[in-house]
Coordinates of C-alpha atoms in Angstrom, one line a residue:
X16 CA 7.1 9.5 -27.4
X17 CA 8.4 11.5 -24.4
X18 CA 12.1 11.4 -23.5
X19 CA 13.0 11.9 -19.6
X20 CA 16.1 12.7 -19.0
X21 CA 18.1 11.7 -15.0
X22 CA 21.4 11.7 -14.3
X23 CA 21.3 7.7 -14.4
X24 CA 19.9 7.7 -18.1
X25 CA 17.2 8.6 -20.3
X26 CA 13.8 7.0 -20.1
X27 CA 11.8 6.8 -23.6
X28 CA 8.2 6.6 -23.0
X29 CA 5.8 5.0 -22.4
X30 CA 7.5 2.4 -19.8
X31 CA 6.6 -0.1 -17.0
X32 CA 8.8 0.0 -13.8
X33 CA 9.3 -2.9 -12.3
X34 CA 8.6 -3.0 -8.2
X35 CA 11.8 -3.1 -5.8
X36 CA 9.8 -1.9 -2.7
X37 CA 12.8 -2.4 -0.2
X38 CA 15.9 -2.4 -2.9
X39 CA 14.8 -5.3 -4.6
X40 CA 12.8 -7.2 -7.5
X41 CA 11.3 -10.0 -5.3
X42 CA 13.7 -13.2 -6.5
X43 CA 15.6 -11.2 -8.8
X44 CA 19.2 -9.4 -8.8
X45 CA 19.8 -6.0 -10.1
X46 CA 22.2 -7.9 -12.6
X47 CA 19.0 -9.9 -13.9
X48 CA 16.8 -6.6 -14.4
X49 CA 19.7 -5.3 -16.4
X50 CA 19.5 -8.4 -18.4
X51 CA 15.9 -7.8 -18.7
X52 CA 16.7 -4.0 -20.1
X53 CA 14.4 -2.1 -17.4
X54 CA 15.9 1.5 -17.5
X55 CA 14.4 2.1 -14.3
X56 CA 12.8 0.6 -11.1
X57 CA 10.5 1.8 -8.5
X58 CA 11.4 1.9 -4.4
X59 CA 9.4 2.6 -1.5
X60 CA 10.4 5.6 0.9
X61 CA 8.0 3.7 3.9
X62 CA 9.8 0.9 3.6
X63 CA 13.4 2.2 3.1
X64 CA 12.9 4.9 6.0
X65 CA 11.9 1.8 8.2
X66 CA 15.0 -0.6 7.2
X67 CA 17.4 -0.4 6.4
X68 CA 17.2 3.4 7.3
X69 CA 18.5 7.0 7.1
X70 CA 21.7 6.4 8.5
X71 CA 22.9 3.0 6.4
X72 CA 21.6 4.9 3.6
X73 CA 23.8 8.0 4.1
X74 CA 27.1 5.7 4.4
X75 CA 26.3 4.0 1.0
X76 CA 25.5 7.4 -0.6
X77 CA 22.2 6.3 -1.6
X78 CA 20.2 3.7 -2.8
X79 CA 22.0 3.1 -6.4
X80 CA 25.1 2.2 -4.7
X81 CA 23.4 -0.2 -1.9
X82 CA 21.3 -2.4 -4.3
X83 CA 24.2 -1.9 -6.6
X84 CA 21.9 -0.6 -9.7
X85 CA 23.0 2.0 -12.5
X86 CA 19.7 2.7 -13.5
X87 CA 17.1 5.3 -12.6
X88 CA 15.1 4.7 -9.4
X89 CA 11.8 6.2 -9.4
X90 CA 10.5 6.1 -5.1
X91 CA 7.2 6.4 -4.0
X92 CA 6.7 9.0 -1.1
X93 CA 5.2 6.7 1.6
X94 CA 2.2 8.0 1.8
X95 CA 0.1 5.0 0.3
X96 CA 1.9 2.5 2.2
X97 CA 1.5 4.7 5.4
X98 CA -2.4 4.9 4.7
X99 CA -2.6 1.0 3.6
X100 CA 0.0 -0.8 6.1
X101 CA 0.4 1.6 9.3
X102 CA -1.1 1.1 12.5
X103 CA -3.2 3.8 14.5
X104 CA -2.3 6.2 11.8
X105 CA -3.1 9.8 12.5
X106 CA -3.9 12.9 9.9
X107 CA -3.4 16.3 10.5
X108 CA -2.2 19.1 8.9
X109 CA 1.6 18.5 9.9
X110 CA 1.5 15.1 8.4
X111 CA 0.6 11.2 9.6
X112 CA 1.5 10.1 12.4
X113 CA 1.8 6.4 12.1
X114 CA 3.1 3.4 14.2
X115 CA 5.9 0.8 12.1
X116 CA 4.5 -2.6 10.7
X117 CA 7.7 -4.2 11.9
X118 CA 8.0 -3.2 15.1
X119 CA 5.3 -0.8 16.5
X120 CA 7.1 2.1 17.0
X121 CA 6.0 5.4 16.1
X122 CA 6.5 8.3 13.4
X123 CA 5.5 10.9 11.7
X124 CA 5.9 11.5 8.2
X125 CA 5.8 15.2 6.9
X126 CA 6.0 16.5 3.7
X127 CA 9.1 17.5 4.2
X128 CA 10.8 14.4 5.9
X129 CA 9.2 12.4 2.7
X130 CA 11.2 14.5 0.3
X131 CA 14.4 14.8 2.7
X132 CA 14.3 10.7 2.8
X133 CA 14.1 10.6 -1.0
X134 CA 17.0 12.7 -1.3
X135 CA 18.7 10.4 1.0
X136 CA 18.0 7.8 -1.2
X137 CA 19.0 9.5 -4.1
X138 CA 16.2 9.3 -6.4
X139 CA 15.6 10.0 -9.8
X140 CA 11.9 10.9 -9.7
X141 CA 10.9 11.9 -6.2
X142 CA 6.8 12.2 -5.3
X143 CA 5.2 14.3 -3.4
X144 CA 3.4 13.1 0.2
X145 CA -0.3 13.5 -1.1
X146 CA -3.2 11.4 0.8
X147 CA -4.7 8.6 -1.1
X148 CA -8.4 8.7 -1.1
X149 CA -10.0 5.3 -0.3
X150 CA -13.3 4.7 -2.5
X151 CA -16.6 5.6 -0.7
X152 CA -15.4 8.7 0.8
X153 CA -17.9 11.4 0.7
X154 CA -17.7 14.3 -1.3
X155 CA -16.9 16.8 1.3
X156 CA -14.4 14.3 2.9
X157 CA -13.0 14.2 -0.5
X158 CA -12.6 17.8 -1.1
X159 CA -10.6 18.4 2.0
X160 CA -8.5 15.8 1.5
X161 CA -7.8 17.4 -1.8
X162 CA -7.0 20.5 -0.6
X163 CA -4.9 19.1 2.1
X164 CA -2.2 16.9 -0.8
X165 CA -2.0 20.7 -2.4
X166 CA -1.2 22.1 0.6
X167 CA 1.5 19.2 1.0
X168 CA 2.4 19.2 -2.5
X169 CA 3.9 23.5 -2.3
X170 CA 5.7 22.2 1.1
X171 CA 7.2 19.4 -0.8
X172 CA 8.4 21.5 -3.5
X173 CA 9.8 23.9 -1.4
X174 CA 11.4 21.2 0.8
X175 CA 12.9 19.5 -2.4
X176 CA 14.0 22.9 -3.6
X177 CA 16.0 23.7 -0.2
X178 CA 17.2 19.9 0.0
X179 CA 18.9 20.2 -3.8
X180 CA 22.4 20.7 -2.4
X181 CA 22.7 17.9 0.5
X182 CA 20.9 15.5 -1.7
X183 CA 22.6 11.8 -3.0
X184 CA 21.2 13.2 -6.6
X185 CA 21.0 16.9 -7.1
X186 CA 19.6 16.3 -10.7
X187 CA 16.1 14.5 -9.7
X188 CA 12.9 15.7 -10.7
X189 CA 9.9 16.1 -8.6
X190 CA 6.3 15.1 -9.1
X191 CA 2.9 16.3 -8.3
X192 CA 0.3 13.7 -7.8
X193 CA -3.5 14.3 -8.9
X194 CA -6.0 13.0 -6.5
X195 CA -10.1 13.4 -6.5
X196 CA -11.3 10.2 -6.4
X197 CA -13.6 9.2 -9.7
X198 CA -15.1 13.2 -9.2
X199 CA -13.9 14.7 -12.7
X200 CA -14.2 18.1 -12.1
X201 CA -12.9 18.0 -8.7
X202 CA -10.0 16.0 -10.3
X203 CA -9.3 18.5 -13.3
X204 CA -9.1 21.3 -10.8
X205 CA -6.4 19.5 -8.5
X206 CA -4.5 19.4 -12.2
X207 CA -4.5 22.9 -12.2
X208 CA -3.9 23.7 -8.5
X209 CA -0.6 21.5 -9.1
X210 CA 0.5 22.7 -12.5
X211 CA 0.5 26.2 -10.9
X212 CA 2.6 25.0 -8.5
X213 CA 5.0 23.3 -11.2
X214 CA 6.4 20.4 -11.4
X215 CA 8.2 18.4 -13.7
X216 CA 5.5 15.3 -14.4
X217 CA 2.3 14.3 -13.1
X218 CA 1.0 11.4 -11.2
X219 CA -2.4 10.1 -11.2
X220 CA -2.8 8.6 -7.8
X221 CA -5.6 7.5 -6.0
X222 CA -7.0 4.6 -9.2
X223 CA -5.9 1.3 -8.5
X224 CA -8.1 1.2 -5.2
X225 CA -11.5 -0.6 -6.0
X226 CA -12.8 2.2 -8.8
X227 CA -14.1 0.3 -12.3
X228 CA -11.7 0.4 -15.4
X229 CA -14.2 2.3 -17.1
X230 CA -14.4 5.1 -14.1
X231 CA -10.4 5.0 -14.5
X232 CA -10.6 5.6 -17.7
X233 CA -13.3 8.6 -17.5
X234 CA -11.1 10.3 -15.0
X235 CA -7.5 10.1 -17.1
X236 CA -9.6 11.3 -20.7
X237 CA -10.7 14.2 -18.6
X238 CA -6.9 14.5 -17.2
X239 CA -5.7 14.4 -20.8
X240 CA -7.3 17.6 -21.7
X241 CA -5.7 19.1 -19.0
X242 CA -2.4 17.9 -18.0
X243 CA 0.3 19.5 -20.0
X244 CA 1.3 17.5 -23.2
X245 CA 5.2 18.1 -23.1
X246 CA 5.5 16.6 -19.5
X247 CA 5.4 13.1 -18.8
X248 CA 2.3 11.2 -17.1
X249 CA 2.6 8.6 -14.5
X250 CA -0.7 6.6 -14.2
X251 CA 0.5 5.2 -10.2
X252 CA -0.6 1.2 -9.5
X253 CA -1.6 -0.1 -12.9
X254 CA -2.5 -2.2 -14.2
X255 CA -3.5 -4.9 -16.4
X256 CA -1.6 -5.6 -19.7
X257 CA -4.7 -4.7 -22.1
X258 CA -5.7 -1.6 -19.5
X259 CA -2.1 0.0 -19.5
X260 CA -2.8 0.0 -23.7
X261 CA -6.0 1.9 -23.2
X262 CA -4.2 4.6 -20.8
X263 CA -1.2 4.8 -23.3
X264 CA -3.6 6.2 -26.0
X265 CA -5.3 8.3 -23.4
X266 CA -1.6 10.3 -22.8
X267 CA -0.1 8.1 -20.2
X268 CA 3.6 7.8 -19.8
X269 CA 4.8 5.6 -16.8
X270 CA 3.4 2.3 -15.2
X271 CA 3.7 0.5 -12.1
X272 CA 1.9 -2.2 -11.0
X273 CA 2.8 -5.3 -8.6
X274 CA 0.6 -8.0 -11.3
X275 CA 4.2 -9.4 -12.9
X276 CA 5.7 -10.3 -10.1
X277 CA 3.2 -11.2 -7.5
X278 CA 1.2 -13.4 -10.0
X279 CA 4.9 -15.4 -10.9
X280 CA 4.8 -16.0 -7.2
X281 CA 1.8 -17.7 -7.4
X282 CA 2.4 -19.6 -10.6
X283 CA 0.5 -17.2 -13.3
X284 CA 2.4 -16.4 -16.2
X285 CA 1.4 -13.9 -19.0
X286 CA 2.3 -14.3 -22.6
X287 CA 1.3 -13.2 -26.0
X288 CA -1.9 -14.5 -28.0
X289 CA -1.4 -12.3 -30.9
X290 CA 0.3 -9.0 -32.1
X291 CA -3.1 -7.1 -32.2
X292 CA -2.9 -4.9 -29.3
X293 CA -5.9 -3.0 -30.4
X294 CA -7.9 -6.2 -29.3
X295 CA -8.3 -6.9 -25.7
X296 CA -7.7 -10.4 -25.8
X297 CA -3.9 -9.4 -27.2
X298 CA -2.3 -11.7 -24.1
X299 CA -2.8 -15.2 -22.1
X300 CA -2.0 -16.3 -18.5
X301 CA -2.1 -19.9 -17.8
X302 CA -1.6 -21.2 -14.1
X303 CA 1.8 -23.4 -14.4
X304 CA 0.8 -25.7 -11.6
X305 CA -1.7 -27.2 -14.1
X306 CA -2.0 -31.0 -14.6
X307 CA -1.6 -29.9 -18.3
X308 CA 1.8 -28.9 -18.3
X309 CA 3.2 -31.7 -16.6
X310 CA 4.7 -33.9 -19.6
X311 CA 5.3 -30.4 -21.6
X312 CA 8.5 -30.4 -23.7
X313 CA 7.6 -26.6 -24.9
X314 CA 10.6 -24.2 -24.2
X315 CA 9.4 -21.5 -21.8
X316 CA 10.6 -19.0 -24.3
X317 CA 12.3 -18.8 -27.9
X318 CA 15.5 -17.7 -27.9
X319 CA 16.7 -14.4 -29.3
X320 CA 19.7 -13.1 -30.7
X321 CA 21.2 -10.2 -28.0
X322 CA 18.1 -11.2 -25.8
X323 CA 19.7 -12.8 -22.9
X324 CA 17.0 -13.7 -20.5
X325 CA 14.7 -15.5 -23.5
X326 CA 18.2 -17.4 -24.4
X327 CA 18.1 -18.6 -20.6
X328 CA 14.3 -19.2 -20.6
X329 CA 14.8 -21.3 -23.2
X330 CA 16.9 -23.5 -21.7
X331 CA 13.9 -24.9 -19.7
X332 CA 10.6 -26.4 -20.6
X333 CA 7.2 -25.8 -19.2
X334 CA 7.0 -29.4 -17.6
X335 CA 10.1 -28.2 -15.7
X336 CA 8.8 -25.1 -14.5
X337 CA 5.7 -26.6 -13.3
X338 CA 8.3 -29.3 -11.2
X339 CA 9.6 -26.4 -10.0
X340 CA 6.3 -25.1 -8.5
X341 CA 4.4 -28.0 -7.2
X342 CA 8.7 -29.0 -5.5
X343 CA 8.5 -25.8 -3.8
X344 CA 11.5 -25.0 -5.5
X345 CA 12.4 -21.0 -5.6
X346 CA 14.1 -21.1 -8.6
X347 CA 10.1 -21.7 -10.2
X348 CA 9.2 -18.1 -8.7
X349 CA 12.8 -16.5 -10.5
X350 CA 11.7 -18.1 -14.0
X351 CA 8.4 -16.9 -13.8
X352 CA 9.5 -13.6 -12.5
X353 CA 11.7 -13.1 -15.7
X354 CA 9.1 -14.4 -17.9
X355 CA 6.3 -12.2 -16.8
X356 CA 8.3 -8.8 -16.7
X357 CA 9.7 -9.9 -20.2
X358 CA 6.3 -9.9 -21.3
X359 CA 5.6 -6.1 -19.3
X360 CA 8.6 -5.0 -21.0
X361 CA 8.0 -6.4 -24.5
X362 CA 5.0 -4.9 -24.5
X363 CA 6.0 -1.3 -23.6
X364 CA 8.5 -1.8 -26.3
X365 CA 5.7 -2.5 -28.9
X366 CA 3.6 0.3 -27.5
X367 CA 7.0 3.1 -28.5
X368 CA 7.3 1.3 -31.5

């Protein structure tokens, strides 16, 4: 076990974040992730940069005090979201130039705008502007891009470096992020281009994008032998509950991954099978909307001494959630939510234990 230590509390590893892309857990408050016990939640620079903005930001003195949350905030740099969302996007060595989702207009997104917006939003963990490689790329394409993210990566450092004293947290860390695709070598030597950089943890970008599990898993074992043991690992964009156990053995530290929430949205809920998490089939999901759980009396959760969301989950059956659902009734997507990042955070619990 790792211990991180931000000026909004210590992280023990491993640990999920939960997603709060524009300041918030879709249907949740940040009272209710309290309740849940997350230490820490992950926010998207894109998005924030977009809207609210710089300036709202400033007045509120960052994030932590806007979406009212005492925790740590981890932020993404806006570079996926720029390469996955934007319109008539264009690369070059300064940056991307990219036209806004919402309304069209257009920007451009440095290396060091990303870290001077992160600062604005007082992060705990800032990331680095790296360039996420789509699968299928070729291996030339691949190695440039490479090159390019450690070319970024020294200008973000610097940037953060220079930034310390006008930022909303002074105490944040910064991470590198390894890219390469599924090409090993190509990926060990990015490790080492960044670690001679420094930074305080590493990210493994670029694997929750269409790659196998097994080519995922090929690429962090290699990453393991490299990376260096006493700094913590952030696996970015996964994954599924009996995958983030494989990567925890394989070194990984951190977790993100949008499979909680979205599938509560949409009526999937996870729970445990069993307390082997050395077999795969360790967890469930059922689909609430289900003809089956129409007349059930089950309680959606036991309740828990000092637990206080499985004391309010177990207030209400499954026959009542599944109401919920087929009513279009939003409270069904806010008792799923909690369930299924109960489960996320239960498990990381069990995984430290």
């Amino acid at each position: 076990m790792k211990i991180i230590k931000t000026p909004h509390g210590e992280l023990k590893t491993p640990f999920f974040m939960p997603i709060a892309t524009q300041g918030a857990v879709k249907t949740l408050s940040s009272f209710d992730v309290e309740r849940l016990g997350s230490p820490i939640l992950l926010a998207n620079t894109y998005h924030l940069y977009l809207r609210p903005g710089r300036e709202v930001m400033a007045q509120f003195g960052g994030l932590h005090n806007f979406m009212s949350w005492r925790g740590a905030l981890l932020t993404d740099s806006g570079g996926y979201q720029v390469f996955s969302l934007a319109k008539m996007r264009k690369l070059s060595e300064e940056g991307v130039e990219f036209s806004s989702h919402i309304d069209g207009s257009r920007h451009l997104l440095t290396p060091e705008k990303s870290i001077h917006i992160q600062q604005n939003l007082g992060s705990d963990i800032v990331m680095v502007l790296d360039e996420c490689t789509p699968p299928g790329m070729s291996p030339d394409e691949l190695k440039v891009s490479v090159e390019r993210t450690t070319r970024w990566a020294k200008r973000c450092k610097t940037a953060f470096e220079q930034g310390k004293a006008a930022s909303n947290n002074p105490g944040a860390q910064l991470f590198g992020i390894v890219q390469g695709g599924i090409d090993v070598e190509l990926r060990k030597k990015h490790a080492e281009d960044l670690m001679k950089i420094g930074f305080d943890g590493y990210a493994i970008g670029g694997l929750s994008v269409g790659e196998s599990f097994a080519d995922a898993l090929r690429v962090v074992e290699a990453l393991d032998k490299v990376l260096p043991p006493d700094q913590p690992r952030y696996f970015m964009g996964g994954g599924q509950p009996h995958e983030i156990v494989e990567y925890v053995k394989r070194g990984i530290d951190i977790f993100d991954c949008v499979l909680p929430t979205r599938n509560a949205r949409h009526g999937t809920l996870y729970g445990f099978a069993h307390d082997d998490l050395s077999r795969p089939d360790f967890y469930e999901t059922v689909h609430i909307t289900n003809e089956k759980w129409k007349n059930d009396q089950s309680a959606l959760m036991e309740a828990r001494p000092g637990d206080l969301i499985a004391q309010e989950l177990s207030r209400y059956s499954f026959a009542y959630l599944r109401h919920l659902f087929v009513s279009n009734e939003i409270l069904g997507q806010r008792l799923a939510t909690l369930m299924n990042l109960h489960f996320y955070l239960e498990l990381m619990a069990r995984l430290r234990a």
